[in-house]
Amino acid sequence: MAADPSAADGARQAEAAGQALRIRLRGRLLEFLKFRVLAAQEGFFTGFGGAEATGGDPGPAASRVRQWLHGLGVREFDPLADDDLLAVLATARRLYLD
């Protein structure tokens, strides 16, 4: 029996929608971090650690970022994967530090 083409189209549309959400959330998080990083400079990043400080495991640093966001009452970025959170932090560091 042949696969249902509408099911495949639906799966592609769902994947595209998920990718669009991920990109949108990454952009919103970068904007959210902008003035916080500009104000605090390198000090902003010290509390989060990084993969290099945790033996290459992004989990602890990403967990600290999530805890910080939740402490501010921000849960909008919960759907982002740990790697996405850390990639946005790296981008913020690159763009906003002197």
mmCIF file of C-alpha atoms in Angstrom:
data_model
loop_
_atom_site.group_PDB
_atom_site.id
_atom_site.type_symbol
_atom_site.label_atom_id
_atom_site.label_comp_id
_atom_site.label_asym_id
_atom_site.label_seq_id
_atom_site.Cartn_x
_atom_site.Cartn_y
_atom_site.Cartn_z
ATOM 1 C CA MET A 1 0.000 0.000 0.000
ATOM 2 C CA ALA A 2 1.358 3.454 -0.925
ATOM 3 C CA ALA A 3 2.036 6.060 1.727
ATOM 4 C CA ASP A 4 -0.545 8.801 2.085
ATOM 5 C CA PRO A 5 0.959 11.929 0.449
ATOM 6 C CA SER A 6 -1.167 14.212 2.613
ATOM 7 C CA ALA A 7 0.341 12.667 5.758
ATOM 8 C CA ALA A 8 3.846 13.336 4.436
ATOM 9 C CA ASP A 9 2.863 16.919 3.586
ATOM 10 C CA GLY A 10 1.441 17.361 7.073
ATOM 11 C CA ALA A 11 4.644 16.070 8.640
ATOM 12 C CA ARG A 12 6.725 18.453 6.511
ATOM 13 C CA GLN A 13 4.492 21.371 7.463
ATOM 14 C CA ALA A 14 4.738 20.495 11.158
ATOM 15 C CA GLU A 15 8.522 20.256 10.904
ATOM 16 C CA ALA A 16 8.691 23.613 9.109
ATOM 17 C CA ALA A 17 6.451 25.201 11.749
ATOM 18 C CA GLY A 18 8.661 23.810 14.523
ATOM 19 C CA GLN A 19 11.779 25.147 12.827
ATOM 20 C CA ALA A 20 10.147 28.568 12.380
ATOM 21 C CA LEU A 21 9.197 28.643 16.080
ATOM 22 C CA ARG A 22 12.751 27.705 17.067
ATOM 23 C CA ILE A 23 14.233 30.489 14.932
ATOM 24 C CA ARG A 24 11.711 33.022 16.243
ATOM 25 C CA LEU A 25 12.413 32.074 19.875
ATOM 26 C CA ARG A 26 16.173 32.286 19.350
ATOM 27 C CA GLY A 27 15.757 35.794 17.915
ATOM 28 C CA ARG A 28 13.500 36.882 20.764
ATOM 29 C CA LEU A 29 15.933 35.518 23.358
ATOM 30 C CA LEU A 30 18.829 37.353 21.724
ATOM 31 C CA GLU A 31 16.831 40.591 21.874
ATOM 32 C CA PHE A 32 15.863 39.841 25.500
ATOM 33 C CA LEU A 33 19.546 39.471 26.409
ATOM 34 C CA LYS A 34 20.809 42.492 24.479
ATOM 35 C CA PHE A 35 20.646 45.256 27.080
ATOM 36 C CA ARG A 36 21.405 42.922 29.959
ATOM 37 C CA VAL A 37 24.670 41.923 28.273
ATOM 38 C CA LEU A 38 25.459 45.508 27.250
ATOM 39 C CA ALA A 39 24.981 46.682 30.837
ATOM 40 C CA ALA A 40 26.836 43.887 32.631
ATOM 41 C CA GLN A 41 29.403 42.984 29.951
ATOM 42 C CA GLU A 42 31.419 39.817 30.723
ATOM 43 C CA GLY A 43 29.997 39.709 34.245
ATOM 44 C CA PHE A 44 26.663 38.696 32.758
ATOM 45 C CA PHE A 45 28.086 35.358 31.640
ATOM 46 C CA THR A 46 30.062 34.377 34.745
ATOM 47 C CA GLY A 47 27.142 32.811 36.598
ATOM 48 C CA PHE A 48 26.237 30.474 33.762
ATOM 49 C CA GLY A 49 29.543 28.722 33.210
ATOM 50 C CA GLY A 50 29.990 27.009 29.899
ATOM 51 C CA ALA A 51 30.652 23.686 28.276
ATOM 52 C CA GLU A 52 34.378 24.197 28.786
ATOM 53 C CA ALA A 53 33.796 24.631 32.529
ATOM 54 C CA THR A 54 31.633 21.514 32.728
ATOM 55 C CA GLY A 55 33.765 19.083 30.764
ATOM 56 C CA GLY A 56 32.041 19.705 27.442
ATOM 57 C CA ASP A 57 28.531 18.987 28.766
ATOM 58 C CA PRO A 58 26.179 21.881 27.898
ATOM 59 C CA GLY A 59 23.510 20.682 30.330
ATOM 60 C CA PRO A 60 24.645 22.408 33.542
ATOM 61 C CA ALA A 61 25.183 25.797 31.874
ATOM 62 C CA ALA A 62 21.867 25.566 30.025
ATOM 63 C CA SER A 63 20.155 24.579 33.263
ATOM 64 C CA ARG A 64 21.536 27.689 34.972
ATOM 65 C CA VAL A 65 20.281 29.860 32.102
ATOM 66 C CA ARG A 66 16.822 28.320 32.437
ATOM 67 C CA GLN A 67 16.835 28.857 36.214
ATOM 68 C CA TRP A 68 17.816 32.492 35.709
ATOM 69 C CA LEU A 69 15.049 33.012 33.132
ATOM 70 C CA HIS A 70 12.488 31.312 35.387
ATOM 71 C CA GLY A 71 13.620 33.512 38.280
ATOM 72 C CA LEU A 72 12.652 36.485 36.117
ATOM 73 C CA GLY A 73 9.289 34.857 35.421
ATOM 74 C CA VAL A 74 10.198 34.159 31.796
ATOM 75 C CA ARG A 75 9.106 30.766 30.480
ATOM 76 C CA GLU A 76 8.703 31.738 26.832
ATOM 77 C CA PHE A 77 12.028 30.142 25.912
ATOM 78 C CA ASP A 78 11.382 26.751 27.553
ATOM 79 C CA PRO A 79 10.833 25.019 24.179
ATOM 80 C CA LEU A 80 14.422 25.789 23.126
ATOM 81 C CA ALA A 81 16.912 22.941 23.397
ATOM 82 C CA ASP A 82 19.992 23.336 25.594
ATOM 83 C CA ASP A 83 22.193 23.716 22.521
ATOM 84 C CA ASP A 84 19.955 26.530 21.254
ATOM 85 C CA LEU A 85 20.147 28.385 24.579
ATOM 86 C CA LEU A 86 23.920 28.161 24.632
ATOM 87 C CA ALA A 87 24.198 29.162 20.971
ATOM 88 C CA VAL A 88 22.166 32.302 21.690
ATOM 89 C CA LEU A 89 24.411 33.097 24.680
ATOM 90 C CA ALA A 90 27.481 32.695 22.476
ATOM 91 C CA THR A 91 25.950 34.980 19.857
ATOM 92 C CA ALA A 92 25.087 37.588 22.501
ATOM 93 C CA ARG A 93 28.662 37.478 23.796
ATOM 94 C CA ARG A 94 30.047 37.904 20.287
ATOM 95 C CA LEU A 95 27.665 40.733 19.321
ATOM 96 C CA TYR A 96 27.304 42.775 22.492
ATOM 97 C CA LEU A 97 30.615 42.729 24.342
ATOM 98 C CA ASP A 98 33.046 45.595 23.792
#
